[in-house]
Amino acid sequence: DTGVSQDPRHKITKRGQNVTFRCDPISEHNRLYWYRQTLGQGPEFLTYFQNEAQLEKSRLLSDRFSAERPKGSFSTLEIQRTEQGDSAMYLCASSIESGGELFFGEGSRLTVL
Amino acid sequence: AQSVTQLGSHVSVSEGALVLLRCNYSSSVPPYLFWYVQYPNQGLQLLLKYTSAATLVKGINGFEAEFKKSETSFHLTKPSAHMSDAAEYFCAVKNSGGYQKVTFGTGTKLQVIP
């Protein structure tokens, strides 16, 4: 069991560019979550999947954000036309349906210049 | 909607002193409650969780928390602080029914003074 892995760990991009983050959950976990965390704040919920189904998406999430989990395994989070306000740590977590607790990856830090 | 409130964004204690980090929850159904710890530049690690089996929950690194329904609280304690406990701590809540997103508090940064 290698835990939740995220790639890339760091991404620097220019405003207006698109970026994509990948998350590989723990293999037997069927739930996958994306969160965003800015300095000094708690993780803010973005979206979550049960298998390949996206069950909930934050109302705060702009249309520039999209997430997929095509085969119920890894997931991608894409941000289109990045803005400086998108600079944050993007955290992925997975869980077993009945277990409750989330297992987090190390995060992908995005800096938009 | 479910939510948690953490009182005190920064807490300082002396090494060896009691650690008390406060969390109050708001949930319309019996909740699951969690405490996570985050060290600098790392992801979040589960300290302990409450799932209604017992009101006093013991976690890793000597931490424990008590679920008090009458006070809607789930405060985190440790009898004697270690320097290695310096980190940021997050309380989180998840509803036991319906869609099960986990909502986090704003965090409490714990400083341990030698």
CSV table of C-alpha atoms in Angstrom, one decimal:
chain,number,residue,atom,x,y,z
A,1,ASP,CA,0.0,0.0,0.0
A,2,THR,CA,1.7,3.2,-1.2
A,3,GLY,CA,-0.8,5.6,0.1
A,4,VAL,CA,-2.4,8.5,-1.9
A,5,SER,CA,-0.1,10.0,-4.4
A,6,GLN,CA,-0.4,13.3,-6.2
A,7,ASP,CA,1.4,14.7,-9.2
A,8,PRO,CA,2.9,17.1,-9.8
A,9,ARG,CA,3.9,18.2,-6.3
A,10,HIS,CA,4.6,21.8,-7.4
A,11,LYS,CA,3.3,23.7,-10.5
A,12,ILE,CA,4.2,27.2,-11.4
A,13,THR,CA,2.2,28.7,-14.3
A,14,LYS,CA,1.3,32.0,-15.9
A,15,ARG,CA,-2.1,33.5,-15.6
A,16,GLY,CA,-4.4,32.2,-18.3
A,17,GLN,CA,-2.8,28.8,-18.7
A,18,ASN,CA,-4.5,25.5,-18.0
A,19,VAL,CA,-3.2,23.1,-15.4
A,20,THR,CA,-4.0,19.5,-14.6
A,21,PHE,CA,-3.4,17.6,-11.4
A,22,ARG,CA,-3.5,13.9,-11.0
A,23,CYS,CA,-4.4,11.8,-7.9
A,24,ASP,CA,-3.9,8.1,-7.4
A,25,PRO,CA,-5.9,6.9,-4.4
A,26,ILE,CA,-5.3,3.9,-2.2
A,27,SER,CA,-6.2,1.0,-4.4
A,28,GLU,CA,-9.2,-0.4,-2.5
A,29,HIS,CA,-10.8,3.0,-1.8
A,30,ASN,CA,-13.8,3.8,-3.8
A,31,ARG,CA,-14.3,7.4,-2.6
A,32,LEU,CA,-12.0,10.2,-3.8
A,33,TYR,CA,-12.1,13.8,-2.6
A,34,TRP,CA,-10.5,17.0,-3.8
A,35,TYR,CA,-9.9,19.9,-1.4
A,36,ARG,CA,-8.1,23.3,-1.8
A,37,GLN,CA,-6.1,24.8,1.0
A,38,THR,CA,-4.7,28.3,1.2
A,39,LEU,CA,-2.2,29.6,3.8
A,40,GLY,CA,-3.7,29.6,7.3
A,41,GLN,CA,-7.0,28.1,6.3
A,42,GLY,CA,-8.5,24.7,6.6
A,43,PRO,CA,-9.1,22.5,3.6
A,44,GLU,CA,-12.0,23.7,1.5
A,45,PHE,CA,-14.1,21.0,-0.1
A,46,LEU,CA,-14.2,21.0,-3.9
A,47,THR,CA,-15.7,17.8,-5.1
A,48,TYR,CA,-15.9,14.1,-4.4
A,49,PHE,CA,-16.5,10.8,-6.3
A,50,GLN,CA,-17.8,7.5,-5.4
A,51,ASN,CA,-16.2,5.2,-8.0
A,52,GLU,CA,-16.6,7.1,-11.2
A,53,ALA,CA,-19.6,9.1,-10.2
A,54,GLN,CA,-19.1,12.7,-9.1
A,55,LEU,CA,-21.6,12.9,-6.3
A,56,GLU,CA,-21.1,16.5,-5.1
A,57,LYS,CA,-19.4,19.6,-6.3
A,58,SER,CA,-18.9,22.8,-4.2
A,59,ARG,CA,-21.1,25.7,-5.3
A,60,LEU,CA,-18.1,27.9,-4.8
A,61,LEU,CA,-16.3,26.0,-7.6
A,62,SER,CA,-16.0,28.1,-10.7
A,63,ASP,CA,-16.8,26.6,-14.1
A,64,ARG,CA,-13.1,26.8,-14.9
A,65,PHE,CA,-12.6,23.8,-12.6
A,66,SER,CA,-13.4,20.3,-13.7
A,67,ALA,CA,-12.7,16.9,-12.2
A,68,GLU,CA,-12.9,13.4,-13.6
A,69,ARG,CA,-12.4,9.9,-12.4
A,70,PRO,CA,-13.0,7.9,-15.6
A,71,LYS,CA,-12.6,4.4,-14.4
A,72,GLY,CA,-13.1,4.8,-10.7
A,73,SER,CA,-9.4,4.7,-10.1
A,74,PHE,CA,-7.2,7.8,-10.5
A,75,SER,CA,-8.7,11.3,-10.8
A,76,THR,CA,-7.7,14.5,-12.5
A,77,LEU,CA,-8.5,18.0,-11.6
A,78,GLU,CA,-8.2,20.6,-14.3
A,79,ILE,CA,-8.2,24.3,-13.9
A,80,GLN,CA,-8.7,26.3,-17.1
A,81,ARG,CA,-7.6,29.9,-17.6
A,82,THR,CA,-5.8,30.1,-14.3
A,83,GLU,CA,-6.1,33.2,-12.2
A,84,GLN,CA,-3.8,34.4,-9.4
A,85,GLY,CA,-6.5,33.6,-6.9
A,86,ASP,CA,-6.2,29.9,-7.8
A,87,SER,CA,-2.8,29.8,-6.1
A,88,ALA,CA,-3.2,27.2,-3.4
A,89,MET,CA,-2.4,23.7,-2.3
A,90,TYR,CA,-4.7,21.1,-3.9
A,91,LEU,CA,-5.2,18.1,-1.7
A,92,CYS,CA,-6.6,14.7,-2.7
A,93,ALA,CA,-7.9,12.2,-0.3
A,94,SER,CA,-9.5,8.8,-0.5
A,95,SER,CA,-11.6,6.6,1.8
A,96,ILE,CA,-13.4,3.3,2.0
A,97,GLU,CA,-17.1,3.9,1.8
A,98,SER,CA,-17.9,2.6,5.3
A,99,GLY,CA,-14.7,3.7,7.0
A,100,GLY,CA,-15.3,7.4,7.2
A,101,GLU,CA,-11.8,8.7,7.6
A,102,LEU,CA,-9.9,10.3,4.7
A,103,PHE,CA,-6.4,9.5,3.8
A,104,PHE,CA,-4.6,12.4,2.3
A,105,GLY,CA,-1.9,12.8,-0.3
A,106,GLU,CA,1.0,15.3,0.1
A,107,GLY,CA,-0.8,17.8,-2.1
A,108,SER,CA,0.0,19.7,-5.3
A,109,ARG,CA,1.0,23.3,-4.8
A,110,LEU,CA,-0.1,25.7,-7.5
A,111,THR,CA,1.5,29.1,-8.0
A,112,VAL,CA,-0.1,31.3,-10.7
A,113,LEU,CA,2.1,34.3,-11.7
B,1,ALA,CA,-25.5,22.1,6.9
B,2,GLN,CA,-22.7,20.5,8.9
B,3,SER,CA,-19.9,22.6,10.1
B,4,VAL,CA,-17.2,22.9,12.8
B,5,THR,CA,-15.8,25.8,14.7
B,6,GLN,CA,-12.4,25.8,16.1
B,7,LEU,CA,-11.9,28.4,18.9
B,8,GLY,CA,-8.4,29.9,18.8
B,9,SER,CA,-6.4,30.0,15.6
B,10,HIS,CA,-3.2,29.9,17.7
B,11,VAL,CA,-2.5,28.1,21.0
B,12,SER,CA,0.8,28.2,22.9
B,13,VAL,CA,1.7,25.8,25.7
B,14,SER,CA,4.8,25.0,27.6
B,15,GLU,CA,6.5,21.7,27.1
B,16,GLY,CA,4.9,19.2,29.6
B,17,ALA,CA,1.7,21.2,30.0
B,18,LEU,CA,-1.8,20.2,29.1
B,19,VAL,CA,-2.9,20.7,25.5
B,20,LEU,CA,-6.5,21.6,24.9
B,21,LEU,CA,-7.8,22.4,21.4
B,22,ARG,CA,-11.4,23.3,21.1
B,23,CYS,CA,-13.9,22.2,18.5
B,24,ASN,CA,-17.7,22.6,18.3
B,25,TYR,CA,-19.8,21.0,15.7
B,26,SER,CA,-23.1,21.7,14.0
B,27,SER,CA,-24.8,18.8,12.4
B,28,SER,CA,-28.4,17.9,11.9
B,29,VAL,CA,-27.8,14.2,12.2
B,30,PRO,CA,-25.4,12.1,14.3
B,31,PRO,CA,-22.0,13.0,13.0
B,32,TYR,CA,-18.7,11.4,12.5
B,33,LEU,CA,-16.0,13.7,13.9
B,34,PHE,CA,-12.3,13.7,13.3
B,35,TRP,CA,-9.1,15.4,14.3
B,36,TYR,CA,-6.3,15.7,11.8
B,37,VAL,CA,-2.7,17.1,12.2
B,38,GLN,CA,-0.7,18.8,9.5
B,39,TYR,CA,3.0,19.3,9.8
B,40,PRO,CA,4.6,22.0,7.5
B,41,ASN,CA,4.6,21.1,3.8
B,42,GLN,CA,2.9,17.8,4.5
B,43,GLY,CA,-0.6,16.4,3.9
B,44,LEU,CA,-3.1,15.8,6.7
B,45,GLN,CA,-2.8,12.8,9.0
B,46,LEU,CA,-5.6,11.4,11.1
B,47,LEU,CA,-5.2,11.7,14.8
B,48,LEU,CA,-8.5,10.1,15.9
B,49,LYS,CA,-12.1,9.7,14.9
B,50,TYR,CA,-15.5,9.4,16.6
B,51,THR,CA,-18.1,7.2,15.1
B,52,SER,CA,-20.5,6.8,18.0
B,53,ALA,CA,-18.9,3.6,19.4
B,54,ALA,CA,-17.5,5.4,22.5
B,55,THR,CA,-17.6,9.0,23.6
B,56,LEU,CA,-14.0,9.1,24.7
B,57,VAL,CA,-11.7,8.4,21.8
B,58,LYS,CA,-8.0,7.7,22.0
B,59,GLY,CA,-5.8,8.5,19.1
B,60,ILE,CA,-2.1,8.5,18.1
B,61,ASN,CA,0.7,10.3,19.9
B,62,GLY,CA,-1.1,10.4,23.3
B,63,PHE,CA,-4.0,12.5,22.1
B,64,GLU,CA,-7.6,11.9,23.0
B,65,ALA,CA,-11.0,13.6,22.5
B,66,GLU,CA,-14.4,13.5,24.1
B,67,PHE,CA,-17.7,13.7,22.3
B,68,LYS,CA,-20.2,15.7,24.3
B,69,LYS,CA,-23.6,15.8,22.6
B,70,SER,CA,-25.0,18.3,25.1
B,71,GLU,CA,-22.3,20.8,24.4
B,72,THR,CA,-21.9,19.8,20.7
B,73,SER,CA,-18.2,19.7,21.4
B,74,PHE,CA,-15.3,17.4,20.5
B,75,HIS,CA,-12.2,19.0,22.1
B,76,LEU,CA,-8.8,17.5,21.7
B,77,THR,CA,-6.5,17.0,24.7
B,78,LYS,CA,-3.1,15.7,25.6
B,79,PRO,CA,-1.9,15.6,29.2
B,80,SER,CA,1.7,16.6,28.5
B,81,ALA,CA,2.9,18.5,25.4
B,82,HIS,CA,6.0,17.5,23.5
B,83,MET,CA,8.0,19.8,21.2
B,84,SER,CA,7.1,17.4,18.4
B,85,ASP,CA,3.4,18.2,18.8
B,86,ALA,CA,4.0,21.7,17.3
B,87,ALA,CA,1.8,21.6,14.2
B,88,GLU,CA,-1.6,22.7,12.9
B,89,TYR,CA,-4.6,20.8,14.0
B,90,PHE,CA,-7.9,20.5,12.2
B,91,CYS,CA,-11.3,19.3,13.4
B,92,ALA,CA,-13.7,17.9,10.8
B,93,VAL,CA,-17.2,16.6,10.6
B,94,LYS,CA,-19.0,14.2,8.3
B,95,ASN,CA,-22.7,13.4,8.4
B,96,SER,CA,-23.6,9.8,9.0
B,97,GLY,CA,-26.3,9.8,6.3
B,98,GLY,CA,-26.8,11.2,2.8
B,99,TYR,CA,-23.9,12.6,0.8
B,100,GLN,CA,-20.9,12.3,3.0
B,101,LYS,CA,-18.5,15.2,2.3
B,102,VAL,CA,-16.1,16.0,5.1
B,103,THR,CA,-16.1,19.6,6.3
B,104,PHE,CA,-13.0,21.0,8.0
B,105,GLY,CA,-12.5,23.8,10.5
B,106,THR,CA,-10.1,26.7,10.0
B,107,GLY,CA,-7.4,25.0,12.1
B,108,THR,CA,-5.5,25.7,15.3
B,109,LYS,CA,-1.8,26.2,15.2
B,110,LEU,CA,-0.1,24.7,18.3
B,111,GLN,CA,3.1,26.2,19.5
B,112,VAL,CA,5.1,24.4,22.2
B,113,ILE,CA,7.5,26.5,24.2
B,114,PRO,CA,10.5,24.8,25.7
